[in-house]
Structures are given as C-alpha cells and as structure tokens.
Amino acid sequence: GCFYRHGKCDFPEDYNKSLELYHRAAELGYAGAYTNIGHAYETGNGEEVEVDKKKANHYYELGAMAGDETARCNLGNNEVDLGNTERALKHYMIAVRDGNSDSLEEIKDLYSHGYVTKEHYTTALQAYQAYLGEIKSKQRDEAAASADEDYRYY
C-alpha cells in the first residue's frame, strides 16, 4: 500500500490501490494499516479521499486498539489539538510504553509548556528506558554493529 501511495519501487502512484491494500492489510490483522488509513483521511489521499477528521480518528482508534503505537500517538496529537492535555497524556504514555519516541517528545513538549508535571515526564522517560531494556539483545547489537560496518567508507 505504501509503495502505491508514494509511487516507490517501480509501483505507479495510485491512491485508490494504496487505500484498498491498507484495508486488506487491516482485515488481515496489521494494526499499522489502520494508521495509514487514518492518515489518508486526516491529510486527504489525493483526490480519492477527502479530509475527514472524524473518520481519521476512527481509524486511529482501531489502530490503537489493535496495538499500533503510532495510532496511539496520533490520538494524543488530536487530543492536544482539542485542548484535552490529560487525555493526550494518557495516549502518549501508552505509546511510550510501546516504544514510541515521538510520544516521548510530545510529553517533553507538554512539560516544557507547563501542561504536565515533571513527574509525568520522568515516568515517561523511565517507561521508554524500560522498553529499550526489554528489546536489547546481543543479536540486535551485533546486527547493528554489522550494519554500521557495511556503511563505512574506506
């Protein structure tokens, strides 16, 4: 769907096809597809999809319920836009626990503007660090080191 959306990897740019594939992926259980559909409605997907914030939020909710942390962050962003910083914080905290660094940055921004407390920000930092600790592995470190080595210029 993303290849059609952006016309990448020799796929023609085709918004209808991308949206169709996002829906199929969502039906098959890919939570991120709901986020992509939501984004299409939030921004307008070419001429095929008109901007519809209510539909966008609906798909973000489906994505968040299915476990997509980006959808959860987007729900937080929408709550901030509505002035609901407490609800936004709840969405962001869930996303941070799932490793969404954008949500951590949003909480930092809310803290710097006085909308949340230092304790909220500290809790978010600790949750993010805990997430990073959970995904740490020797194999992941070796793969990252190997990738770094592959891209060095001699």
PDB file of C-alpha atoms in Angstrom:
ATOM      1  CA  GLY A   1       0.000   0.000   0.000  1.00  0.00           C
ATOM      2  CA  CYS A   2       2.798   2.431   0.881  1.00  0.00           C
ATOM      3  CA  PHE A   3       4.593   1.711  -2.389  1.00  0.00           C
ATOM      4  CA  TYR A   4       1.460   2.608  -4.344  1.00  0.00           C
ATOM      5  CA  ARG A   5       0.786   5.626  -2.120  1.00  0.00           C
ATOM      6  CA  HIS A   6       4.208   7.099  -2.779  1.00  0.00           C
ATOM      7  CA  GLY A   7       4.970   5.590  -6.187  1.00  0.00           C
ATOM      8  CA  LYS A   8       8.068   3.769  -4.911  1.00  0.00           C
ATOM      9  CA  CYS A   9       9.978   0.696  -6.084  1.00  0.00           C
ATOM     10  CA  ASP A  10       8.597   0.837  -9.631  1.00  0.00           C
ATOM     11  CA  PHE A  11       4.979   0.870  -8.417  1.00  0.00           C
ATOM     12  CA  PRO A  12       2.846   3.575 -10.017  1.00  0.00           C
ATOM     13  CA  GLU A  13       1.413   6.217  -7.683  1.00  0.00           C
ATOM     14  CA  ASP A  14      -2.143   5.001  -7.146  1.00  0.00           C
ATOM     15  CA  TYR A  15      -4.047   6.294  -4.120  1.00  0.00           C
ATOM     16  CA  ASN A  16      -7.071   4.064  -4.683  1.00  0.00           C
ATOM     17  CA  LYS A  17      -4.910   0.949  -4.821  1.00  0.00           C
ATOM     18  CA  SER A  18      -2.983   2.016  -1.723  1.00  0.00           C
ATOM     19  CA  LEU A  19      -6.182   2.542   0.262  1.00  0.00           C
ATOM     20  CA  GLU A  20      -7.550  -0.803  -0.950  1.00  0.00           C
ATOM     21  CA  LEU A  21      -4.369  -2.549   0.180  1.00  0.00           C
ATOM     22  CA  TYR A  22      -4.400  -0.764   3.537  1.00  0.00           C
ATOM     23  CA  HIS A  23      -7.944  -2.025   4.125  1.00  0.00           C
ATOM     24  CA  ARG A  24      -6.952  -5.568   3.165  1.00  0.00           C
ATOM     25  CA  ALA A  25      -3.938  -5.433   5.467  1.00  0.00           C
ATOM     26  CA  ALA A  26      -6.138  -4.195   8.321  1.00  0.00           C
ATOM     27  CA  GLU A  27      -8.583  -7.051   7.734  1.00  0.00           C
ATOM     28  CA  LEU A  28      -5.649  -9.451   7.947  1.00  0.00           C
ATOM     29  CA  GLY A  29      -4.671  -8.022  11.325  1.00  0.00           C
ATOM     30  CA  TYR A  30      -1.950  -5.481  10.538  1.00  0.00           C
ATOM     31  CA  ALA A  31      -2.625  -2.695  13.053  1.00  0.00           C
ATOM     32  CA  GLY A  32      -0.423  -0.190  11.219  1.00  0.00           C
ATOM     33  CA  ALA A  33      -2.765  -0.331   8.244  1.00  0.00           C
ATOM     34  CA  TYR A  34      -5.456   1.403  10.296  1.00  0.00           C
ATOM     35  CA  THR A  35      -2.965   4.171  10.995  1.00  0.00           C
ATOM     36  CA  ASN A  36      -2.271   4.531   7.276  1.00  0.00           C
ATOM     37  CA  ILE A  37      -5.995   4.722   6.534  1.00  0.00           C
ATOM     38  CA  GLY A  38      -6.408   7.292   9.304  1.00  0.00           C
ATOM     39  CA  HIS A  39      -3.571   9.335   7.876  1.00  0.00           C
ATOM     40  CA  ALA A  40      -5.199   9.224   4.441  1.00  0.00           C
ATOM     41  CA  TYR A  41      -8.386  10.695   5.909  1.00  0.00           C
ATOM     42  CA  GLU A  42      -6.513  13.187   8.061  1.00  0.00           C
ATOM     43  CA  THR A  43      -4.491  14.653   5.217  1.00  0.00           C
ATOM     44  CA  GLY A  44      -6.560  13.728   2.179  1.00  0.00           C
ATOM     45  CA  ASN A  45      -5.255  10.952  -0.007  1.00  0.00           C
ATOM     46  CA  GLY A  46      -5.003  12.600  -3.386  1.00  0.00           C
ATOM     47  CA  GLU A  47      -8.354  13.306  -4.971  1.00  0.00           C
ATOM     48  CA  GLU A  48      -9.819   9.947  -3.915  1.00  0.00           C
ATOM     49  CA  VAL A  49     -10.196  10.717  -0.199  1.00  0.00           C
ATOM     50  CA  GLU A  50     -11.435  13.993   1.204  1.00  0.00           C
ATOM     51  CA  VAL A  51     -10.134  15.213   4.536  1.00  0.00           C
ATOM     52  CA  ASP A  52     -12.380  13.808   7.254  1.00  0.00           C
ATOM     53  CA  LYS A  53     -11.010  14.220  10.789  1.00  0.00           C
ATOM     54  CA  LYS A  54     -13.783  12.139  12.324  1.00  0.00           C
ATOM     55  CA  LYS A  55     -13.008   9.156  10.075  1.00  0.00           C
ATOM     56  CA  ALA A  56      -9.285   9.649  10.641  1.00  0.00           C
ATOM     57  CA  ASN A  57      -9.804   9.494  14.400  1.00  0.00           C
ATOM     58  CA  HIS A  58     -11.989   6.383  14.000  1.00  0.00           C
ATOM     59  CA  TYR A  59      -9.198   4.559  12.157  1.00  0.00           C
ATOM     60  CA  TYR A  60      -6.593   5.767  14.638  1.00  0.00           C
ATOM     61  CA  GLU A  61      -8.769   4.329  17.406  1.00  0.00           C
ATOM     62  CA  LEU A  62      -8.948   0.987  15.584  1.00  0.00           C
ATOM     63  CA  GLY A  63      -5.182   1.016  15.138  1.00  0.00           C
ATOM     64  CA  ALA A  64      -4.581   1.921  18.767  1.00  0.00           C
ATOM     65  CA  MET A  65      -6.923  -0.828  19.985  1.00  0.00           C
ATOM     66  CA  ALA A  66      -5.016  -3.269  17.779  1.00  0.00           C
ATOM     67  CA  GLY A  67      -1.734  -2.166  19.380  1.00  0.00           C
ATOM     68  CA  ASP A  68      -0.233   0.335  16.940  1.00  0.00           C
ATOM     69  CA  GLU A  69       1.730   2.896  18.948  1.00  0.00           C
ATOM     70  CA  THR A  70       1.789   5.427  16.100  1.00  0.00           C
ATOM     71  CA  ALA A  71      -2.012   5.422  16.013  1.00  0.00           C
ATOM     72  CA  ARG A  72      -1.985   5.960  19.778  1.00  0.00           C
ATOM     73  CA  CYS A  73       0.401   8.909  19.381  1.00  0.00           C
ATOM     74  CA  ASN A  74      -1.838  10.380  16.677  1.00  0.00           C
ATOM     75  CA  LEU A  75      -4.819  10.143  19.020  1.00  0.00           C
ATOM     76  CA  GLY A  76      -2.767  12.050  21.577  1.00  0.00           C
ATOM     77  CA  ASN A  77      -1.950  14.713  18.994  1.00  0.00           C
ATOM     78  CA  ASN A  78      -5.633  15.084  18.176  1.00  0.00           C
ATOM     79  CA  GLU A  79      -6.470  15.463  21.868  1.00  0.00           C
ATOM     80  CA  VAL A  80      -3.835  18.189  22.214  1.00  0.00           C
ATOM     81  CA  ASP A  81      -5.410  19.988  19.254  1.00  0.00           C
ATOM     82  CA  LEU A  82      -8.736  19.864  21.120  1.00  0.00           C
ATOM     83  CA  GLY A  83      -7.131  21.157  24.322  1.00  0.00           C
ATOM     84  CA  ASN A  84      -7.512  17.844  26.165  1.00  0.00           C
ATOM     85  CA  THR A  85      -3.993  17.500  27.525  1.00  0.00           C
ATOM     86  CA  GLU A  86      -4.966  14.956  30.195  1.00  0.00           C
ATOM     87  CA  ARG A  87      -6.400  12.603  27.580  1.00  0.00           C
ATOM     88  CA  ALA A  88      -3.441  13.289  25.308  1.00  0.00           C
ATOM     89  CA  LEU A  89      -1.048  12.375  28.110  1.00  0.00           C
ATOM     90  CA  LYS A  90      -2.821   9.042  28.614  1.00  0.00           C
ATOM     91  CA  HIS A  91      -2.465   8.204  24.921  1.00  0.00           C
ATOM     92  CA  TYR A  92       1.159   9.304  24.858  1.00  0.00           C
ATOM     93  CA  MET A  93       2.055   7.270  27.951  1.00  0.00           C
ATOM     94  CA  ILE A  94       0.621   4.103  26.416  1.00  0.00           C
ATOM     95  CA  ALA A  95       2.550   4.762  23.211  1.00  0.00           C
ATOM     96  CA  VAL A  96       5.784   5.469  25.121  1.00  0.00           C
ATOM     97  CA  ARG A  97       5.494   2.139  26.938  1.00  0.00           C
ATOM     98  CA  ASP A  98       5.308   0.547  23.488  1.00  0.00           C
ATOM     99  CA  GLY A  99       8.459   2.353  22.375  1.00  0.00           C
ATOM    100  CA  ASN A 100       7.083   5.363  20.503  1.00  0.00           C
ATOM    101  CA  SER A 101       9.762   8.037  20.760  1.00  0.00           C
ATOM    102  CA  ASP A 102       7.506  10.658  19.134  1.00  0.00           C
ATOM    103  CA  SER A 103       5.148  10.370  22.100  1.00  0.00           C
ATOM    104  CA  LEU A 104       8.065  10.883  24.459  1.00  0.00           C
ATOM    105  CA  GLU A 105       8.905  14.077  22.583  1.00  0.00           C
ATOM    106  CA  GLU A 106       5.269  15.206  22.789  1.00  0.00           C
ATOM    107  CA  ILE A 107       5.264  14.679  26.560  1.00  0.00           C
ATOM    108  CA  LYS A 108       8.529  16.616  26.784  1.00  0.00           C
ATOM    109  CA  ASP A 109       6.884  19.436  24.831  1.00  0.00           C
ATOM    110  CA  LEU A 110       3.822  19.398  27.107  1.00  0.00           C
ATOM    111  CA  TYR A 111       6.146  19.530  30.115  1.00  0.00           C
ATOM    112  CA  SER A 112       8.180  22.416  28.704  1.00  0.00           C
ATOM    113  CA  HIS A 113       4.961  24.392  28.177  1.00  0.00           C
ATOM    114  CA  GLY A 114       3.678  23.626  31.678  1.00  0.00           C
ATOM    115  CA  TYR A 115       0.818  21.279  30.724  1.00  0.00           C
ATOM    116  CA  VAL A 116       2.188  18.222  32.534  1.00  0.00           C
ATOM    117  CA  THR A 117       4.352  17.806  35.604  1.00  0.00           C
ATOM    118  CA  LYS A 118       7.977  16.830  35.896  1.00  0.00           C
ATOM    119  CA  GLU A 119       6.774  13.561  37.408  1.00  0.00           C
ATOM    120  CA  HIS A 120       4.806  12.786  34.250  1.00  0.00           C
ATOM    121  CA  TYR A 121       7.846  13.428  32.096  1.00  0.00           C
ATOM    122  CA  THR A 122      10.089  11.388  34.419  1.00  0.00           C
ATOM    123  CA  THR A 123       7.632   8.491  34.332  1.00  0.00           C
ATOM    124  CA  ALA A 124       7.581   8.655  30.527  1.00  0.00           C
ATOM    125  CA  LEU A 125      11.382   8.625  30.371  1.00  0.00           C
ATOM    126  CA  GLN A 126      11.516   5.631  32.710  1.00  0.00           C
ATOM    127  CA  ALA A 127       8.896   3.780  30.659  1.00  0.00           C
ATOM    128  CA  TYR A 128      10.819   4.425  27.465  1.00  0.00           C
ATOM    129  CA  GLN A 129      14.081   3.274  29.056  1.00  0.00           C
ATOM    130  CA  ALA A 130      12.320   0.117  30.266  1.00  0.00           C
ATOM    131  CA  TYR A 131      11.119  -0.527  26.722  1.00  0.00           C
ATOM    132  CA  LEU A 132      14.650  -0.115  25.360  1.00  0.00           C
ATOM    133  CA  GLY A 133      15.909  -2.528  28.006  1.00  0.00           C
ATOM    134  CA  GLU A 134      13.305  -5.104  27.003  1.00  0.00           C
ATOM    135  CA  ILE A 135      14.271  -5.081  23.343  1.00  0.00           C
ATOM    136  CA  LYS A 136      18.029  -5.130  23.957  1.00  0.00           C
ATOM    137  CA  SER A 137      19.725  -8.309  22.819  1.00  0.00           C
ATOM    138  CA  LYS A 138      23.174  -9.470  21.842  1.00  0.00           C
ATOM    139  CA  GLN A 139      21.938 -10.409  18.356  1.00  0.00           C
ATOM    140  CA  ARG A 140      20.380  -6.984  17.817  1.00  0.00           C
ATOM    141  CA  ASP A 141      23.603  -5.267  18.903  1.00  0.00           C
ATOM    142  CA  GLU A 142      25.672  -7.466  16.584  1.00  0.00           C
ATOM    143  CA  ALA A 143      23.347  -6.775  13.660  1.00  0.00           C
ATOM    144  CA  ALA A 144      23.515  -3.026  14.296  1.00  0.00           C
ATOM    145  CA  ALA A 145      27.318  -3.145  14.506  1.00  0.00           C
ATOM    146  CA  SER A 146      27.453  -5.147  11.282  1.00  0.00           C
ATOM    147  CA  ALA A 147      25.169  -2.659   9.534  1.00  0.00           C
ATOM    148  CA  ASP A 148      27.362   0.208  10.722  1.00  0.00           C
ATOM    149  CA  GLU A 149      30.417  -1.597   9.365  1.00  0.00           C
ATOM    150  CA  ASP A 150      28.723  -2.172   5.989  1.00  0.00           C
ATOM    151  CA  TYR A 151      28.140   1.541   5.513  1.00  0.00           C
ATOM    152  CA  ARG A 152      31.598   2.789   6.404  1.00  0.00           C
ATOM    153  CA  TYR A 153      33.674   4.360   3.677  1.00  0.00           C
ATOM    154  CA  TYR A 154      37.344   3.389   3.490  1.00  0.00           C
TER     155      TYR A 154
END
